[in-house]
PDB file of C-alpha atoms in Angstrom:
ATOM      1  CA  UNK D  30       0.000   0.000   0.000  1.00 58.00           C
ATOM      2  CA  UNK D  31       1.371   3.316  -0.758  1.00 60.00           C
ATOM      3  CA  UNK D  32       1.551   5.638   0.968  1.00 64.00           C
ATOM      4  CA  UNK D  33       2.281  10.042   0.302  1.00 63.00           C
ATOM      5  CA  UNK D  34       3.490  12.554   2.624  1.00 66.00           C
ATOM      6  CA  UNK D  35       3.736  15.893   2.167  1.00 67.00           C
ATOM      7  CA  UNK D  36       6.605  17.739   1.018  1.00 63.00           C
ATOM      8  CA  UNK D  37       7.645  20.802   2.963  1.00 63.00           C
ATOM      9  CA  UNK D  38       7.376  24.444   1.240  1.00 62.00           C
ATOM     10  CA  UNK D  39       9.751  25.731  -0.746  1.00 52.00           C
ATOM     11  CA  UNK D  40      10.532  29.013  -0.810  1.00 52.00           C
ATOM     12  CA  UNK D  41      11.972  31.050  -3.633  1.00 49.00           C
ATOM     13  CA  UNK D  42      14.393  33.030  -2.832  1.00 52.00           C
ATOM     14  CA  UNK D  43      14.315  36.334  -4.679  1.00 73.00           C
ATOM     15  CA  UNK D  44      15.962  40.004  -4.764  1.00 72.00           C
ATOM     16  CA  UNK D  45      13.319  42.753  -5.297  1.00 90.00           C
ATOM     17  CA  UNK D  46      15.099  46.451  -5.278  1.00 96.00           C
ATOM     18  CA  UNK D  47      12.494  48.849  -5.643  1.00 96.00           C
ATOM     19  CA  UNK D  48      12.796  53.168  -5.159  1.00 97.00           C
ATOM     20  CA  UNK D  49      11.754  53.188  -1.814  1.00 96.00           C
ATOM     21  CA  UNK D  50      11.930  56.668  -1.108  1.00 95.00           C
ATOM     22  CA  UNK D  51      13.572  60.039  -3.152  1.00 95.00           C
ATOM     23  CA  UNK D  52      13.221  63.391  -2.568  1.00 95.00           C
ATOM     24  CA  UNK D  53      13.901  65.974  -5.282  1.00 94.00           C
ATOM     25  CA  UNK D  54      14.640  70.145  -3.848  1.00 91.00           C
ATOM     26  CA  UNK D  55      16.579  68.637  -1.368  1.00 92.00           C
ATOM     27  CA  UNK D  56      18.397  71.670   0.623  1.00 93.00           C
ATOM     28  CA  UNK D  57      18.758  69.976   4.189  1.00 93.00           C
ATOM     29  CA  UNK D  58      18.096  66.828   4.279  1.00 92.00           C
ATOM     30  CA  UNK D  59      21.222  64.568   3.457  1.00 95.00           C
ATOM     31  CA  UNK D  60      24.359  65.716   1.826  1.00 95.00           C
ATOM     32  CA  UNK D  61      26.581  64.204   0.035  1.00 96.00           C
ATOM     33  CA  UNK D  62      30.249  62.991   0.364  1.00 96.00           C
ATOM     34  CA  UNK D  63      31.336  66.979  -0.603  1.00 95.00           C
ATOM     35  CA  UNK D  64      28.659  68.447   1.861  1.00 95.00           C
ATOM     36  CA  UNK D  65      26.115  69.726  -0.967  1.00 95.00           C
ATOM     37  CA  UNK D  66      22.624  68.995  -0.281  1.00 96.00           C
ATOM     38  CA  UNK D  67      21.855  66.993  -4.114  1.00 95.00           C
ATOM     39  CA  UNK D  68      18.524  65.319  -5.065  1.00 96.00           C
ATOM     40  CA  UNK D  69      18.237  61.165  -3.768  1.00 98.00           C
ATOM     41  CA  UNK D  70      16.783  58.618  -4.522  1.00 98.00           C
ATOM     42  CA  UNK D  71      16.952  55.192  -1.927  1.00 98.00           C
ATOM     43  CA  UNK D  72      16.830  52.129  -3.193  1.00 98.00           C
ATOM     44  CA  UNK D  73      15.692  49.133  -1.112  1.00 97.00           C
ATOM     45  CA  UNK D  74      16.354  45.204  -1.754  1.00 96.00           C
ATOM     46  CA  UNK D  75      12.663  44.174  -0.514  1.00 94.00           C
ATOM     47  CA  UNK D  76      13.564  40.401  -1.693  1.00 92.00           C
ATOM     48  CA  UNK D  77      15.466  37.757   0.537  1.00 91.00           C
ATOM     49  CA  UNK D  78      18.622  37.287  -1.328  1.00 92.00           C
ATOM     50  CA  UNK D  79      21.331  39.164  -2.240  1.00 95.00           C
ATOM     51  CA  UNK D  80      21.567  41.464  -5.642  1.00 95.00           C
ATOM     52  CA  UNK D  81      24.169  42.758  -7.751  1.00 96.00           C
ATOM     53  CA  UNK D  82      22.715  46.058  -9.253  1.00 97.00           C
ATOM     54  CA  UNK D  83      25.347  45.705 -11.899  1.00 96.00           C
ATOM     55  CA  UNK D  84      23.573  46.038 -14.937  1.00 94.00           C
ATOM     56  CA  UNK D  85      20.655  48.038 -13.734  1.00 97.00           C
ATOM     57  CA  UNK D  86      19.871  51.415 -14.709  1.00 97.00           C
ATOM     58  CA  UNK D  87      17.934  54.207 -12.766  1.00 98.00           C
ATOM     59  CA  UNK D  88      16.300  56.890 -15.488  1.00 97.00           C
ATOM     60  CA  UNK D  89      14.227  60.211 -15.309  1.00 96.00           C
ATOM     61  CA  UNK D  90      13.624  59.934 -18.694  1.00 95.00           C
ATOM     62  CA  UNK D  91      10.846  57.657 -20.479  1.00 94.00           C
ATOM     63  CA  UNK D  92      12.673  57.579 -23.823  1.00 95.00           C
ATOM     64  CA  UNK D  93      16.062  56.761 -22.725  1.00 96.00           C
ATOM     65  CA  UNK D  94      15.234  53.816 -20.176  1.00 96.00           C
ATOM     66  CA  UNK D  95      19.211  52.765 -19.387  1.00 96.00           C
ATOM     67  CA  UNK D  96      19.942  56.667 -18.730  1.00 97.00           C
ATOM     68  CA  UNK D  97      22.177  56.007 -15.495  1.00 98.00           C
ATOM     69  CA  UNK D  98      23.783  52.278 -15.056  1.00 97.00           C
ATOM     70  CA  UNK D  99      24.770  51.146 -11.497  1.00 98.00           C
ATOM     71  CA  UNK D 100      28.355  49.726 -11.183  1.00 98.00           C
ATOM     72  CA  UNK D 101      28.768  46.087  -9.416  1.00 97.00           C
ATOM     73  CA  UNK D 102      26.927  46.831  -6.173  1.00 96.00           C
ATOM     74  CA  UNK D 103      25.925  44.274  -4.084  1.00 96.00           C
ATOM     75  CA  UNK D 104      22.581  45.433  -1.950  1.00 95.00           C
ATOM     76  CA  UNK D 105      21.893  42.201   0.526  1.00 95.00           C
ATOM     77  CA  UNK D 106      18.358  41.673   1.533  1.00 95.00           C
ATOM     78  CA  UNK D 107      16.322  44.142   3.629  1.00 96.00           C
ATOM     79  CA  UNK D 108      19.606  47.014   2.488  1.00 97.00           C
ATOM     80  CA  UNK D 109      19.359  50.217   1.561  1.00 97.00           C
ATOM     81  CA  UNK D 110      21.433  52.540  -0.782  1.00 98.00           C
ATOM     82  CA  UNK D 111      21.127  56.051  -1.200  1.00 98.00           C
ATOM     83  CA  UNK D 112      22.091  57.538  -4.875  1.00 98.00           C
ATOM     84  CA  UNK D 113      22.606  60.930  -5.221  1.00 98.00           C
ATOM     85  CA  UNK D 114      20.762  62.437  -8.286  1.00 97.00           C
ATOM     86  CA  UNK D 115      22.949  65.077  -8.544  1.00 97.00           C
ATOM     87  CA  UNK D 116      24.396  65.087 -11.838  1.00 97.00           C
ATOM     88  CA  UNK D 117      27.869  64.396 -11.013  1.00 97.00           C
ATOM     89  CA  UNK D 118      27.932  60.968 -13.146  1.00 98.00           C
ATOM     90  CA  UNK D 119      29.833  58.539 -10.471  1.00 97.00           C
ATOM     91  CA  UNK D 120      29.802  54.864 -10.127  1.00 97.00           C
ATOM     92  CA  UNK D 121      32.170  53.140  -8.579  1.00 96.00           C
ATOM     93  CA  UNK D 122      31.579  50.407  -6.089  1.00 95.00           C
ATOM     94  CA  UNK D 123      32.443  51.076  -2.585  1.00 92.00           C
ATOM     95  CA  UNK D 124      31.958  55.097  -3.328  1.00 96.00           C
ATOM     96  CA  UNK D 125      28.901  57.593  -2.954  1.00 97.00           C
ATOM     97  CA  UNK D 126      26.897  56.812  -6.249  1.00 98.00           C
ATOM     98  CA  UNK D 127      25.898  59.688  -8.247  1.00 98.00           C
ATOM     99  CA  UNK D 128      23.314  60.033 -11.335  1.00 98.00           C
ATOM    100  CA  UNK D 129      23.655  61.654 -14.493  1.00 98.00           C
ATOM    101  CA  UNK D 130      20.761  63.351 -13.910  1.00 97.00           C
ATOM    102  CA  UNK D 131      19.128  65.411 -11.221  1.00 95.00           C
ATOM    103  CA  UNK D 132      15.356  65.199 -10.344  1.00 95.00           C
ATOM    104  CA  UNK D 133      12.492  68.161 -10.889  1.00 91.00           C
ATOM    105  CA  UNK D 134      10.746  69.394  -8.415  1.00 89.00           C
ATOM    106  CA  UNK D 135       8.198  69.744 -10.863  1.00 89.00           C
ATOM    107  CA  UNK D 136       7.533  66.098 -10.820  1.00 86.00           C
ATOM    108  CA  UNK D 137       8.771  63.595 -13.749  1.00 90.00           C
ATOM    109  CA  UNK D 138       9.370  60.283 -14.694  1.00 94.00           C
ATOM    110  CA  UNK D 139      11.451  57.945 -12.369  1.00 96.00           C
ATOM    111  CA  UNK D 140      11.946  54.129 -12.686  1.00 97.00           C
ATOM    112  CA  UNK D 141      14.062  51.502 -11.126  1.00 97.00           C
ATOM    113  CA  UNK D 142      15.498  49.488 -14.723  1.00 96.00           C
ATOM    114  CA  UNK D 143      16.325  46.022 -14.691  1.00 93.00           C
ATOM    115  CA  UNK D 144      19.723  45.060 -16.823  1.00 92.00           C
ATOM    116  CA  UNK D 145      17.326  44.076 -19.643  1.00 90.00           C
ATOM    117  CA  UNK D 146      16.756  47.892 -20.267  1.00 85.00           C
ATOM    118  CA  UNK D 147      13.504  47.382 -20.645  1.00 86.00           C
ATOM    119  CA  UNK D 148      11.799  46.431 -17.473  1.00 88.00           C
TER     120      UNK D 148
END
């Protein structure tokens, strides 16, 4: 007679980074590495594994999705990483990450890019 027990759940294991926060006109809120007050934008790994945001791309820009690229970061679940949008154009691992771009006030397009450049 046979006869079947049940398996125990499986869990996938998955990073998630997601904008958690930003905050564009920033004049007092954090500053960077040379004490100006630049635009932000945190980033959160919301998954429960590790990710290496090499490859992925943060943008203010609908038409040009892979605007800024992030170097070989590693954000490790429940992490967060600030990234100044300041225009300054820096990414190197291990330093104070800086966009290409710097956020309006106004209000505009932001998005989180996977390496595909698409999603």
């Amino acid at each position: 007679m046979f006869q079947l027990e049940a398996l125990e759940p499986r869990i996938v294991l998955a990073a998630e980074p997601v904008i958690n926060e930003f905050m564009a006109a920033n004049t007092s809120t954090l500053a960077d590495e040379e004490g100006e007050f630049a635009d932000w934008i945190e980033i959160y790994n919301r998954g429960d594994a590790a990710v290496n945001l090499d490859g992925w791309f943060l943008t203010d820009d609908a038409g040009d999705l892979s605007k800024w690229q992030f170097p070989a970061e590693v954000l490790d679940p429940g992490e967060y990483l600030v990234v100044f949008a300041s225009n300054k154009n820096r990414a190197t691992v291990g330093q104070r990450l800086h966009t290409n771009f710097r956020l309006s006030a106004e209000g505009e397009p932001l998005a989180l890019v996977m390496p595909d450049g698409e999603t």
